Every structure is written in structure tokens, then in C-alpha cells.
Short mmCIF file of C-alpha atoms in Angstrom, two decimals:
data_model
loop_
_atom_site.label_atom_id
_atom_site.label_comp_id
_atom_site.label_asym_id
_atom_site.label_seq_id
_atom_site.Cartn_x
_atom_site.Cartn_y
_atom_site.Cartn_z
CA UNK A 465 27.89 -137.38 99.65
CA UNK A 466 29.06 -138.54 95.80
CA UNK A 467 27.23 -137.06 92.98
CA UNK A 468 25.95 -138.53 89.40
CA UNK A 469 28.99 -137.29 88.07
CA UNK A 470 31.59 -138.88 91.01
CA UNK A 471 32.90 -136.03 93.11
CA UNK A 472 32.23 -136.34 96.60
CA UNK A 473 30.72 -132.43 97.70
CA UNK A 474 30.03 -132.18 101.35
CA UNK A 475 26.56 -131.72 102.38
CA UNK A 476 25.84 -128.85 104.93
CA UNK A 477 22.37 -129.73 107.22
CA UNK A 478 20.25 -126.57 108.16
CA UNK A 479 19.49 -128.19 111.55
CA UNK A 480 23.13 -128.91 112.47
CA UNK A 481 27.30 -128.92 112.57
CA UNK A 482 28.97 -131.51 112.04
CA UNK A 483 31.09 -133.21 114.60
CA UNK A 484 29.39 -132.55 117.31
CA UNK A 485 31.05 -135.35 119.58
CA UNK A 486 33.90 -132.94 119.62
CA UNK A 487 32.94 -131.04 122.88
CA UNK A 488 32.78 -134.31 124.98
CA UNK A 489 36.81 -134.35 124.52
CA UNK A 490 37.56 -131.36 126.11
CA UNK A 491 41.15 -131.09 128.34
CA UNK A 492 41.82 -128.80 130.92
CA UNK A 493 43.59 -126.37 128.49
CA UNK A 494 40.55 -127.11 126.22
CA UNK A 495 38.20 -125.72 128.70
CA UNK A 496 40.17 -122.81 130.07
CA UNK A 497 39.91 -121.35 126.83
CA UNK A 498 36.93 -121.67 126.17
CA UNK A 499 36.06 -119.67 130.14
CA UNK A 500 38.56 -117.12 128.92
CA UNK A 501 36.90 -116.76 125.75
CA UNK A 502 33.72 -116.82 127.41
CA UNK A 503 34.71 -114.42 130.13
CA UNK A 504 35.85 -111.73 126.95
CA UNK A 505 32.03 -112.11 125.47
CA UNK A 506 30.52 -111.29 128.44
CA UNK A 507 27.87 -108.69 128.76
CA UNK A 508 28.17 -106.20 131.54
CA UNK A 509 26.03 -102.47 132.35
CA UNK A 510 27.56 -99.51 133.15
CA UNK A 511 25.15 -97.37 135.13
CA UNK A 512 26.42 -93.67 135.38
CA UNK A 513 27.20 -93.13 139.29
CA UNK A 514 24.37 -91.67 141.72
CA UNK A 515 21.79 -93.21 138.72
CA UNK A 516 18.92 -95.00 141.13
CA UNK A 517 16.71 -97.00 138.96
CA UNK A 518 12.90 -96.94 139.56
CA UNK A 519 11.58 -97.78 136.40
CA UNK A 520 7.79 -98.66 135.16
CA UNK A 521 8.15 -97.96 130.90
CA UNK A 522 10.74 -99.39 129.49
CA UNK A 523 10.85 -98.58 125.40
CA UNK A 524 13.72 -100.32 123.32
CA UNK A 525 14.63 -99.18 120.12
CA UNK A 526 16.41 -101.82 117.61
CA UNK A 527 17.86 -100.68 114.38
CA UNK A 528 18.74 -97.62 112.52
CA UNK A 529 14.86 -96.27 111.93
CA UNK A 530 13.49 -97.00 115.24
CA UNK A 531 16.44 -95.48 117.31
CA UNK A 532 16.26 -92.63 115.04
CA UNK A 533 12.20 -92.45 115.24
CA UNK A 534 13.05 -91.94 118.83
CA UNK A 535 15.67 -89.64 118.78
CA UNK A 536 14.02 -87.31 116.34
CA UNK A 537 10.19 -87.70 117.69
CA UNK A 538 11.36 -88.59 121.45
CA UNK A 539 14.98 -87.60 122.42
CA UNK A 540 16.02 -84.14 123.16
CA UNK A 541 16.95 -82.14 126.28
CA UNK A 542 14.88 -83.69 128.92
CA UNK A 543 16.21 -87.23 128.88
CA UNK A 544 19.53 -87.92 130.51
CA UNK A 545 21.90 -90.05 129.72
CA UNK A 546 21.92 -93.15 132.66
CA UNK A 547 23.94 -95.92 131.24
CA UNK A 548 24.96 -98.06 128.32
CA UNK A 549 25.71 -102.01 127.78
CA UNK A 550 29.67 -102.98 126.78
CA UNK A 551 29.96 -105.77 125.04
CA UNK A 552 32.64 -107.38 122.63
CA UNK A 553 31.68 -109.57 119.87
CA UNK A 554 33.35 -110.84 116.33
CA UNK A 555 31.51 -107.62 115.16
CA UNK A 556 33.12 -105.30 117.37
CA UNK A 557 35.82 -102.91 116.59
CA UNK A 558 38.09 -102.69 119.11
CA UNK A 559 40.10 -106.07 120.20
CA UNK A 560 38.25 -106.32 123.86
CA UNK A 561 35.66 -104.97 125.92
CA UNK A 562 35.29 -100.99 126.45
CA UNK A 563 33.99 -99.62 129.72
CA UNK A 564 34.26 -96.38 128.52
CA UNK A 565 31.37 -94.80 126.97
CA UNK A 566 30.46 -94.91 123.36
CA UNK A 567 31.18 -92.19 121.50
CA UNK A 568 28.32 -90.04 119.78
CA UNK A 569 27.52 -91.88 116.28
CA UNK A 570 29.32 -95.41 117.53
CA UNK A 571 27.06 -98.27 117.19
CA UNK A 572 26.37 -98.74 121.28
CA UNK A 573 23.19 -99.67 123.39
CA UNK A 574 22.83 -96.42 125.50
CA UNK A 575 20.03 -96.08 128.23
CA UNK A 576 18.35 -92.50 129.14
CA UNK A 577 15.69 -91.39 131.66
CA UNK A 578 13.41 -89.17 131.42
CA UNK A 579 14.39 -86.09 133.80
CA UNK A 580 9.97 -85.19 134.48
CA UNK A 581 9.20 -89.07 134.98
CA UNK A 582 12.61 -90.66 135.81
CA UNK A 583 10.00 -94.05 135.66
CA UNK A 584 10.65 -93.77 132.02
CA UNK A 585 13.64 -95.69 130.99
CA UNK A 586 14.25 -95.94 126.82
CA UNK A 587 17.37 -97.71 125.16
CA UNK A 588 18.89 -97.52 122.17
CA UNK A 589 20.25 -100.58 120.40
CA UNK A 590 22.34 -99.47 116.96
CA UNK A 591 25.28 -102.21 117.78
CA UNK A 592 25.48 -106.25 116.78
CA UNK A 593 24.76 -108.20 119.40
CA UNK A 594 25.83 -111.73 119.44
CA UNK A 595 23.10 -114.72 118.97
CA UNK A 596 25.11 -115.70 122.57
CA UNK A 597 24.66 -113.00 123.95
CA UNK A 598 21.22 -111.74 123.51
CA UNK A 599 19.75 -113.69 126.69
CA UNK A 600 22.64 -112.42 128.77
CA UNK A 601 22.15 -108.96 127.68
CA UNK A 602 18.12 -109.12 128.59
CA UNK A 603 18.78 -110.64 131.88
CA UNK A 604 21.10 -108.46 133.02
CA UNK A 605 18.99 -105.18 132.13
CA UNK A 606 15.74 -106.80 133.45
CA UNK A 607 17.50 -108.19 136.76
CA UNK A 608 17.76 -104.17 137.61
CA UNK A 609 13.95 -103.78 137.10
CA UNK A 610 11.17 -104.49 139.00
CA UNK A 611 9.37 -107.16 138.54
CA UNK A 612 6.21 -105.68 139.63
CA UNK A 613 4.27 -102.83 137.68
CA UNK A 614 6.69 -103.05 134.75
CA UNK A 615 5.27 -101.86 130.85
CA UNK A 616 7.61 -103.18 128.20
CA UNK A 617 7.46 -101.26 124.42
CA UNK A 618 9.90 -102.43 121.78
CA UNK A 619 10.23 -100.65 118.34
CA UNK A 620 12.59 -102.67 115.92
CA UNK A 621 12.98 -102.61 112.13
CA UNK A 622 13.42 -105.63 110.02
CA UNK A 623 13.97 -106.45 106.34
CA UNK A 624 10.84 -106.81 104.58
CA UNK A 625 12.24 -109.93 102.60
CA UNK A 626 11.83 -111.61 105.78
CA UNK A 627 8.40 -111.21 105.75
CA UNK A 628 6.53 -114.19 104.54
CA UNK A 629 2.93 -113.89 102.95
CA UNK A 630 0.87 -115.98 100.35
CA UNK A 631 0.68 -112.32 98.28
CA UNK A 632 3.62 -110.53 96.47
CA UNK A 633 4.30 -107.20 98.22
CA UNK A 634 4.51 -104.58 95.77
CA UNK A 635 6.21 -101.65 96.95
CA UNK A 636 3.62 -99.13 97.98
CA UNK A 637 2.62 -101.46 100.58
CA UNK A 638 5.79 -101.01 102.31
CA UNK A 639 7.02 -100.16 104.85
CA UNK A 640 4.41 -101.16 107.20
CA UNK A 641 3.71 -102.64 111.07
CA UNK A 642 3.43 -105.17 113.16
CA UNK A 643 2.97 -106.27 116.48
CA UNK A 644 3.57 -108.98 119.04
CA UNK A 645 2.53 -108.70 122.39
CA UNK A 646 3.22 -111.17 125.95
CA UNK A 647 0.27 -112.86 127.28
CA UNK A 648 0.16 -110.59 130.37
CA UNK A 649 -0.23 -107.35 127.51
CA UNK A 650 -4.05 -106.80 127.50
CA UNK A 651 -4.14 -103.41 126.21
CA UNK A 652 -5.12 -103.19 121.52
CA UNK A 653 -1.86 -103.42 119.53
CA UNK A 654 -2.19 -100.14 117.59
CA UNK A 655 -1.34 -102.53 114.49
CA UNK A 656 -1.82 -105.86 112.86
CA UNK A 657 -0.65 -108.69 114.78
CA UNK A 658 2.21 -110.83 113.12
CA UNK A 659 1.21 -113.59 111.16
CA UNK A 660 2.02 -117.35 111.04
CA UNK A 661 4.37 -118.47 109.65
CA UNK A 662 6.50 -115.11 110.92
CA UNK A 663 8.67 -115.17 113.67
CA UNK A 664 10.93 -112.63 115.00
CA UNK A 665 14.18 -113.24 116.58
CA UNK A 666 17.56 -110.90 117.70
CA UNK A 667 17.28 -108.62 120.10
CA UNK A 668 13.53 -108.48 119.92
CA UNK A 669 12.99 -111.79 120.62
CA UNK A 670 15.40 -112.15 123.52
CA UNK A 671 13.70 -109.41 125.41
CA UNK A 672 10.04 -110.33 124.39
CA UNK A 673 10.52 -114.42 125.51
CA UNK A 674 11.67 -112.43 128.60
CA UNK A 675 8.45 -110.83 128.96
CA UNK A 676 6.69 -113.68 128.41
CA UNK A 677 7.79 -116.19 130.45
CA UNK A 678 7.80 -113.27 133.83
CA UNK A 679 4.68 -112.49 132.68
CA UNK A 680 5.75 -108.64 132.03
CA UNK A 681 3.16 -106.92 130.20
CA UNK A 682 5.39 -105.90 126.67
CA UNK A 683 4.53 -105.18 122.74
CA UNK A 684 6.49 -105.10 120.02
CA UNK A 685 6.63 -102.92 117.13
CA UNK A 686 8.17 -104.19 114.16
CA UNK A 687 8.75 -102.33 110.76
CA UNK A 688 9.44 -104.14 107.96
CA UNK A 689 11.23 -101.89 105.24
CA UNK A 690 13.52 -102.26 101.84
CA UNK A 691 15.48 -99.66 102.75
CA UNK A 692 18.80 -100.27 104.56
CA UNK A 693 19.27 -97.44 106.84
CA UNK A 694 17.93 -94.84 108.19
CA UNK A 695 14.76 -93.05 106.18
CA UNK A 696 12.20 -90.35 107.20
CA UNK A 697 9.27 -92.64 105.67
CA UNK A 698 10.30 -95.79 107.66
CA UNK A 699 10.20 -93.51 110.33
CA UNK A 700 7.00 -91.81 109.72
CA UNK A 701 5.99 -95.75 109.94
CA UNK A 702 6.27 -95.97 114.03
CA UNK A 703 3.76 -93.17 114.51
CA UNK A 704 1.30 -95.59 115.38
CA UNK A 705 3.49 -96.08 118.75
CA UNK A 706 3.27 -92.29 119.66
CA UNK A 707 -0.07 -92.10 120.47
CA UNK A 708 0.70 -94.68 123.87
CA UNK A 709 4.27 -92.90 124.22
CA UNK A 710 2.23 -89.55 124.30
CA UNK A 711 0.69 -91.16 127.66
CA UNK A 712 4.38 -91.11 129.35
CA UNK A 713 5.67 -87.58 128.28
CA UNK A 714 5.67 -85.12 125.76
CA UNK A 715 6.16 -85.46 122.59
CA UNK A 716 7.60 -83.77 119.08
CA UNK A 717 5.21 -84.37 117.02
CA UNK A 718 5.53 -82.88 114.24
CA UNK A 719 9.45 -82.62 114.04
CA UNK A 720 10.77 -80.32 111.38
CA UNK A 721 12.39 -81.63 107.85
CA UNK A 722 15.68 -80.44 109.26
CA UNK A 723 15.69 -82.15 112.35
CA UNK A 724 14.45 -85.59 110.55
CA UNK A 725 17.13 -85.02 107.98
CA UNK A 726 20.07 -84.10 110.54
CA UNK A 727 19.04 -88.11 111.55
CA UNK A 728 18.75 -89.50 108.45
CA UNK A 729 21.97 -89.21 106.51
CA UNK A 730 20.55 -89.64 102.97
CA UNK A 731 22.25 -92.76 101.92
CA UNK A 732 24.38 -91.42 98.50
CA UNK A 733 25.07 -93.91 95.81
CA UNK A 734 28.45 -95.33 95.33
CA UNK A 735 29.62 -92.89 92.62
CA UNK A 736 30.33 -94.94 89.46
CA UNK A 737 32.89 -95.91 88.26
CA UNK A 738 32.46 -94.47 84.84
CA UNK A 739 31.51 -90.50 85.81
CA UNK B 732 15.25 -123.72 133.69
CA UNK B 733 11.25 -124.86 133.00
CA UNK B 734 8.77 -122.13 133.94
CA UNK B 735 5.80 -123.03 134.56
CA UNK B 736 2.63 -120.96 133.29
CA UNK B 737 0.78 -121.60 136.07
CA UNK B 738 1.95 -120.33 139.55
CA UNK B 739 2.06 -123.64 141.13
CA UNK B 740 4.26 -125.78 138.67
CA UNK B 741 2.95 -129.21 137.07
CA UNK B 742 3.12 -132.71 138.36
CA UNK B 743 4.25 -135.02 134.90
CA UNK B 744 5.00 -137.83 137.11
CA UNK B 745 4.30 -141.14 135.29
CA UNK B 746 3.46 -138.97 132.11
CA UNK B 747 5.27 -140.16 128.58
CA UNK B 748 7.33 -137.45 127.43
CA UNK B 749 8.26 -136.81 124.46
CA UNK B 750 10.66 -134.73 122.73
CA UNK B 751 12.69 -133.37 119.21
CA UNK B 752 16.27 -133.72 119.09
CA UNK B 753 17.75 -130.58 116.99
CA UNK B 754 18.40 -132.69 113.70
CA UNK B 755 19.07 -133.30 110.15
CA UNK B 756 15.93 -132.03 108.04
CA UNK B 757 14.50 -131.08 111.27
CA UNK B 758 12.34 -134.12 111.26
CA UNK B 759 11.85 -134.39 115.20
CA UNK B 760 10.67 -130.97 115.44
CA UNK B 761 8.12 -131.16 112.23
CA UNK B 762 6.87 -134.65 114.46
CA UNK B 763 6.49 -133.08 117.66
CA UNK B 764 4.45 -130.39 115.88
CA UNK B 765 2.13 -133.03 114.48
CA UNK B 766 1.70 -134.44 117.83
CA UNK B 767 0.24 -131.22 119.60
CA UNK B 768 -1.40 -129.85 117.08
CA UNK B 769 -3.49 -133.10 116.51
CA UNK B 770 -3.92 -133.83 120.03
CA UNK B 771 -4.63 -129.79 120.87
CA UNK B 772 -2.38 -130.03 124.21
CA UNK B 773 -1.98 -127.15 126.33
CA UNK B 774 1.06 -125.07 127.09
CA UNK B 775 1.91 -125.49 130.49
CA UNK B 776 5.28 -124.16 130.74
CA UNK B 777 8.70 -122.90 129.19
CA UNK B 778 12.49 -123.57 129.23
CA UNK B 779 14.46 -120.54 129.79
CA UNK B 780 17.42 -121.18 129.03
CA UNK B 781 20.96 -119.58 127.45
CA UNK B 782 21.33 -122.22 125.37
CA UNK B 783 19.20 -121.59 122.80
CA UNK B 784 18.72 -119.20 119.79
CA UNK B 785 16.17 -116.21 120.85
CA UNK B 786 12.76 -116.68 118.79
CA UNK B 787 9.40 -115.75 119.55
CA UNK B 788 6.25 -115.59 117.51
CA UNK B 789 2.37 -115.79 117.51
CA UNK B 790 0.72 -118.97 118.09
CA UNK B 791 1.44 -121.69 115.83
CA UNK B 792 -0.85 -123.81 116.26
CA UNK B 793 -3.87 -121.15 116.01
CA UNK B 794 -6.81 -122.77 114.17
CA UNK B 795 -9.15 -119.60 114.90
CA UNK B 796 -9.26 -116.04 115.31
CA UNK B 797 -9.69 -116.19 118.62
CA UNK B 798 -6.35 -118.57 119.77
CA UNK B 799 -4.33 -116.52 116.90
CA UNK B 800 -2.55 -114.25 119.58
CA UNK B 801 -0.41 -115.78 122.45
CA UNK B 802 2.77 -115.44 121.89
CA UNK B 803 5.69 -118.95 121.98
CA UNK B 804 8.97 -118.88 122.48
CA UNK B 805 12.05 -121.24 121.40
CA UNK B 806 11.10 -124.00 123.72
CA UNK B 807 7.79 -125.00 125.36
CA UNK B 808 6.33 -127.83 127.08
CA UNK B 809 3.08 -128.93 126.44
CA UNK B 810 0.98 -131.26 127.96
CA UNK B 811 -2.18 -133.74 127.82
CA UNK B 812 -3.79 -135.03 131.27
CA UNK B 813 -6.19 -137.48 129.01
CA UNK B 814 -3.13 -139.24 127.42
CA UNK B 815 -0.89 -138.34 130.65
CA UNK B 816 1.25 -136.87 128.10
CA UNK B 817 4.35 -134.24 127.81
CA UNK B 818 5.79 -132.72 124.83
CA UNK B 819 8.81 -130.23 124.50
CA UNK B 820 8.60 -128.38 121.62
CA UNK B 821 12.50 -126.81 120.70
CA UNK B 822 11.78 -123.93 117.82
CA UNK B 823 15.49 -122.72 117.36
CA UNK B 824 18.97 -124.29 117.21
CA UNK B 825 21.64 -125.00 120.45
CA UNK B 826 24.29 -122.04 120.65
CA UNK B 827 27.40 -124.77 120.09
CA UNK B 828 29.26 -123.53 122.87
CA UNK B 829 26.16 -124.58 125.23
CA UNK B 830 25.31 -127.93 123.51
CA UNK B 831 26.75 -130.26 126.48
CA UNK B 832 25.27 -127.48 128.88
CA UNK B 833 21.58 -127.98 127.20
CA UNK B 834 22.24 -131.80 127.29
CA UNK B 835 22.90 -131.71 131.03
CA UNK B 836 20.37 -129.29 132.03
CA UNK B 837 17.45 -131.18 130.00
CA UNK B 838 18.80 -135.03 131.89
CA UNK B 839 18.76 -133.45 134.58
CA UNK B 840 14.88 -132.57 134.43
CA UNK B 841 13.95 -135.51 132.87
CA UNK B 842 15.03 -137.64 135.98
CA UNK B 843 13.11 -134.58 138.35
CA UNK B 844 10.28 -134.41 136.39
CA UNK B 845 9.99 -138.36 137.04
CA UNK B 846 8.42 -139.36 133.41
CA UNK B 847 7.73 -142.82 133.49
CA UNK B 848 9.50 -142.61 129.99
CA UNK B 849 11.10 -140.29 127.64
CA UNK B 850 11.22 -140.54 123.51
CA UNK B 851 13.17 -138.74 121.50
CA UNK B 852 12.94 -138.15 117.57
CA UNK B 853 15.39 -137.76 115.93
CA UNK B 854 17.03 -138.37 112.48
CA UNK B 855 20.51 -139.24 111.21
CA UNK B 856 22.30 -138.44 107.23
CA UNK B 857 20.65 -140.82 104.91
CA UNK B 858 24.23 -140.58 103.19
CA UNK B 859 26.02 -141.93 105.81
CA UNK B 860 24.29 -145.08 105.87
CA UNK B 861 26.92 -148.04 105.74
CA UNK B 862 26.06 -151.20 102.84
CA UNK B 863 23.70 -152.78 105.36
CA UNK B 864 21.82 -149.91 106.17
CA UNK B 865 20.85 -148.87 102.59
CA UNK B 866 18.75 -151.85 102.42
CA UNK B 867 14.99 -151.99 103.86
CA UNK B 868 13.46 -149.86 106.61
CA UNK B 869 15.05 -145.86 107.11
CA UNK B 870 13.62 -146.52 111.17
CA UNK B 871 15.42 -147.20 113.71
CA UNK B 872 15.46 -147.21 117.75
CA UNK B 873 18.06 -147.34 120.45
CA UNK B 874 16.75 -147.73 123.98
CA UNK B 875 18.96 -147.66 127.78
CA UNK B 876 18.81 -150.14 130.07
CA UNK B 877 16.09 -148.36 132.02
CA UNK B 878 13.94 -148.48 129.49
CA UNK B 879 14.42 -152.26 128.25
CA UNK B 880 13.40 -153.15 131.41
CA UNK B 881 9.65 -151.25 131.40
CA UNK B 882 9.47 -152.39 127.24
CA UNK B 883 11.20 -155.80 127.30
CA UNK B 884 11.10 -157.41 123.73
CA UNK B 885 8.02 -154.96 122.74
CA UNK B 886 9.79 -153.37 120.25
CA UNK B 887 11.71 -156.24 118.53
CA UNK B 888 8.29 -158.49 118.71
CA UNK B 889 7.02 -155.14 116.10
CA UNK B 890 9.70 -156.35 114.18
CA UNK B 891 11.46 -152.48 114.74
CA UNK B 892 15.24 -152.19 113.96
CA UNK B 893 17.56 -151.29 116.51
CA UNK B 894 20.71 -148.47 115.60
CA UNK B 895 23.69 -150.49 114.35
CA UNK B 896 26.78 -149.65 116.26
CA UNK B 897 29.96 -148.90 113.94
CA UNK B 898 33.17 -150.15 114.69
CA UNK B 899 35.49 -147.70 116.60
CA UNK B 900 38.77 -148.30 114.18
CA UNK B 901 37.37 -149.34 111.29
CA UNK B 902 38.75 -152.60 109.37
CA UNK B 903 39.87 -153.87 112.52
CA UNK B 904 38.24 -156.74 113.90
CA UNK B 905 37.20 -156.65 117.34
CA UNK B 906 37.61 -152.99 118.13
CA UNK B 907 35.07 -151.49 120.18
CA UNK B 908 31.63 -150.57 118.92
CA UNK B 909 30.41 -147.44 119.54
CA UNK B 910 26.96 -145.15 118.64
CA UNK B 911 27.56 -143.31 115.41
CA UNK B 912 24.57 -141.11 114.34
CA UNK B 913 25.47 -138.19 111.88
CA UNK B 914 24.01 -135.03 112.02
CA UNK B 915 21.75 -136.39 115.17
CA UNK B 916 22.65 -133.34 116.70
CA UNK B 917 22.89 -133.96 120.82
CA UNK B 918 20.64 -137.21 120.45
CA UNK B 919 23.71 -139.45 120.96
CA UNK B 920 24.85 -137.32 124.13
CA UNK B 921 20.76 -137.64 125.46
CA UNK B 922 21.65 -141.12 125.30
CA UNK B 923 24.75 -141.99 126.57
CA UNK B 924 24.13 -139.54 129.84
CA UNK B 925 20.20 -141.02 130.10
CA UNK B 926 22.13 -144.89 130.38
CA UNK B 927 24.54 -143.17 132.91
CA UNK B 928 21.67 -141.71 135.35
CA UNK B 929 19.47 -144.64 134.51
CA UNK B 930 16.50 -142.86 132.91
CA UNK B 931 14.63 -144.68 130.25
CA UNK B 932 14.64 -143.08 127.52
CA UNK B 933 14.32 -144.64 123.94
CA UNK B 934 15.71 -142.78 120.56
CA UNK B 935 13.37 -143.66 117.41
CA UNK B 936 14.90 -141.89 114.48
CA UNK B 937 14.97 -141.97 110.45
CA UNK B 938 17.42 -141.32 108.00
CA UNK B 939 16.61 -138.73 106.23
CA UNK B 940 18.60 -135.80 103.66
CA UNK B 941 17.51 -132.26 104.03
CA UNK B 942 14.64 -131.24 101.93
CA UNK B 943 10.97 -131.25 102.10
CA UNK B 944 11.06 -133.20 104.97
CA UNK B 945 7.16 -133.46 106.09
CA UNK B 946 6.65 -136.78 104.55
CA UNK B 947 10.01 -137.92 106.82
CA UNK B 948 7.85 -136.69 110.06
CA UNK B 949 5.00 -138.46 109.02
CA UNK B 950 6.83 -141.61 108.53
CA UNK B 951 8.62 -141.23 111.76
CA UNK B 952 5.67 -140.37 114.03
CA UNK B 953 3.27 -143.08 112.30
CA UNK B 954 6.13 -145.65 113.06
CA UNK B 955 6.29 -144.19 117.08
CA UNK B 956 2.54 -144.64 116.99
CA UNK B 957 2.32 -148.14 116.19
CA UNK B 958 4.07 -148.12 119.70
CA UNK B 959 2.75 -145.15 121.66
CA UNK B 960 -0.78 -145.11 119.98
CA UNK B 961 -1.33 -141.73 120.92
CA UNK B 962 -4.01 -141.45 118.15
CA UNK B 963 -6.10 -144.05 117.35
CA UNK B 964 -6.38 -146.09 113.81
CA UNK B 965 -9.23 -148.13 112.83
CA UNK B 966 -9.00 -151.34 110.88
CA UNK B 967 -5.44 -150.70 110.30
CA UNK B 968 -5.01 -147.04 108.72
CA UNK B 969 -3.10 -144.35 108.94
CA UNK B 970 -3.22 -142.07 111.33
CA UNK B 971 -4.55 -138.37 110.59
CA UNK B 972 -2.18 -135.67 111.46
CA UNK B 973 -3.07 -132.32 111.85
CA UNK B 974 -0.69 -129.70 109.89
CA UNK B 975 0.06 -126.56 112.01
CA UNK B 976 -0.78 -123.40 110.54
CA UNK B 977 2.97 -122.37 111.08
CA UNK B 978 3.74 -124.78 108.35
CA UNK B 979 2.82 -122.36 105.64
CA UNK B 980 5.29 -121.09 103.10
CA UNK B 981 7.96 -123.40 104.09
CA UNK B 982 9.68 -121.97 100.73
CA UNK B 983 9.23 -118.82 100.83
CA UNK B 984 6.92 -116.29 99.87
CA UNK B 985 4.45 -115.45 96.65
CA UNK B 986 6.65 -115.07 93.85
CA UNK B 987 5.59 -111.60 91.96
CA UNK B 988 3.25 -112.34 89.01
CA UNK B 989 5.43 -110.37 86.68
CA UNK B 990 8.08 -112.47 86.66
CA UNK B 991 6.36 -115.03 84.16
#
């Protein structure tokens, strides 16, 4: 595109990339490379041996605050690790997919099952799942679970900058919770519904879309927060979700400040160059 | 790929099918939103595929508090039995490496569904027009040979302008002519595949640039309406399209009052 001053600038479209034609001119070598890349980016779920899955309740936590909320209020000695997701993408630290269990503190997707109520399966997801891996992740997980009699709950963090509202959100209104449910979910959600024109993306969107299409009752509680890392105030926002969780198993309703601090790293401001 | 909302899948035999291409300015998708919203179409199924980036939200066509809730996904099919019309809406980008696969799935689904005709609403970069295209209307059409048999000279008689082909080797006379649609996404691929598979398909597109593309969508839709007559236009007035709820705040949230 020529500008007023005669310079030629590239014009970017938010909808399409340039040169969509080139993909049709592939030779065998190109196809082989694409196949290898696809195999490298495959998503695998590694279940630990001797685990027989019988799941009627699936809880998925996506993001630092959602996962830490579950760790502080829910996960304790009565949960067994039963599996993890192994995948590779451009944001992984390793150069290829790792099958071994992730180390504590590493970004990962881990599965836990309640010892006293083995029909409850929980997933904590802190790793980056690329756009082209989201569908596969969801499809593979639900492939292991029964289609009927399954209920799904998703807890997810989102930056408040992505929330659209006609007015202006003052500081005290944040963080807050919004819900989205599949048509098969007949109960009342525990917070207001996500208003148009807001949408969800990423893993929560992939899970909820799958549940909508396959008529599985599912509810998402999305927490909009202005803090990047785990934060006790943001974690507290998920409390309404506790009411429904407490029907499934025993909860730690008031974790001590020490417990919360242990899970929520206080992020310190970068040291000033001049002090 | 198509998953029906009801237990038994709907029959689309002899229906007219309208779909958008994800193209510059998202004009096709905006136009489809207006069709679904204005004609109060019901969702009859989903295109559940790994070729689109997942997204979800509440009912984008909500008009009352009652129909406010109901999850909508990245690709859904709506239909109107009275108008024998089926419409596909695509709400998220196609994953680049899966563009060819998505085209093939779509073409195959269109073929098996038995639509009497398919209309693809699309757009192309305005800045790539040649000297001739800069003059006159910015609306164009293309149709497959099967579609030509259906419509005959109907579109030419309405003074519609056919999309120009360009020379494969510019500057070389008598070189092969090819279809060139920059910014059109999968439109060209869909068109070529439909020609090969004898699918009656027409592309209706507009030259535009990124920006506030609502006027482009309305212009494209009014143009298509002169052919398909989806909405009545008494006394040669322009049709009234209903803007859906999801078009609110297209350019962001409200501003902090303290800013001023």
C-alpha cells in the first residue's frame, strides 16, 4: 500500500495471512516435513500404570490462580497423581516431547484422582497448549472418559484487560467471576453469566465446545484479574465454586495464611537499578 | 465434522447454503451474522473440527434475557425451513497448517448435503486492485460451471460484474489467466475445488480494507439480496438488517472518565 508520502508499506489483515496459495504447491519432501512436525506436536496422555479410569466428575483448572486455588482448598493427602499430558510446542523448554512425569513446579498438565471418591478426576494445567493442540488435547482426554453421566467444571484465569464492558472497571470491582455453561448443564451457575460480546479462548474454550457439541453438562468459572501471577485475593474469588465442589469431597474451607502463602509466591518488583 | 443438535440430522436437500470465507475485514462473517440475526434462524448443528481455533461464548444473537444463555462455538450451522436456507457461521481463524484440510472437509460436506446452490461471501484487498478495478463498483462475483447452468445469465442481466482474472505472467501476452484473490482466505481454493467436483457454487465478494467493515458487510449483503431476495424490499428501499448483540463494543471497552 502506498502512503501519502510515496513510501510502500505492507498492509496486514487481522483475518487472513498472505500467500495462502503456496500451501497447494507442496512436493513430497514438504509433505514429509509437515508430517514430521505434526508428529512432533502430537499430544499424548500418559496414565500411570494400573490406573482404571471411572470418571463421573471432571474438574479442570487452567492458569496459575485456578490451579493454586485447587491446591490450597482441595488437593491434599487424599489425592493420587494418575497421569500427565506430554506435548511439545514452541514454548516448551525441551527440544522434543518428554514422556517422563514433570517435576514439581514445572509447567505441566497433571491429573489427580480422589482416593475416597475415585470417580472424581482433577486436572491442573499450567503449561502452554498451542492453538493447533487444543482440539487434540480435549479430544484425547474425553476419549478416555464416558460420554454419559459425566459432569465437567472448568476454572480459568483471564486478564481483566480482555474483558469488554461499556463502562469503565474501577479497581475495587476486580477480580470478579463470570460463568459460561453448556446447554446440557441444567443447574444454576454460581455467578453472573459472561455477557456479550465477551468470549473465551484457549483450553477452556476447547473443553466447553467439546461438551456443548457432545451434550455433556459443563460449567466454566472464569476469573478476571489484574494480577499476572498467583495471588491470594484472586484465589478467593473462586470461592463460589467451592459450594458445588464440597458435595463431591471434603474441602479445606479456610486454609491458613501459611498454606496460602506457600502456594502463592509473592511477586517482588524487579530491583531498581538505582537502589 | 457436522454434528446435529437434534438426534436425527436435518435434511438440507435443495436448500440454498450461504457461508463466509474468513477474509480481509471479516466481511463475509459480519454479513452472515446479519443474515442469522435478521431472519431469526435456529441453530441446527456444529462443525466440530480441529481446523479452527477453539472459541466459545454466550448467544451472540440474544434479544431477551430468556435467550441470553446458550453456548455458541467456533463454527455453527443455522437454518430456516421456510426459506429453505442454511447458513454456516465461522467465528475464529482457520489454523494455517490445516487450511487445505478444512477446504476439503467443507467441499465434501457441501457435496453430501445436497444443497441446490452454495454462496460464499468473501472479500479481497482493495489496495491490490489494478487500474481497471479501481473504477466502478467494488462488488464482484464468480460462479462454477455447475452454477452457471443453474442461473444462466441471471447475474449478468442484473449488471453484476464478474471477477477479473489476471495473467499468470504479467507483461507476457497470451499467458495463462488465473484467478487472483488476495486476502480472500480459502475462497479461491473452495472455488477451484467446487469447479472440480461439479458443485454449484458462487462467490460474491467486495474489495475492502481493514477497519470498520460494517458498511462493507451491509453493502455486500444488499447486493446479494438483489439476487436471493432473503429480505423483502418494498418500493426499492434497502433491506433493514438487525445488528446482533455481539457487535457491541467492537472497538473496545468504555474509557476511564478520569482520562479527560
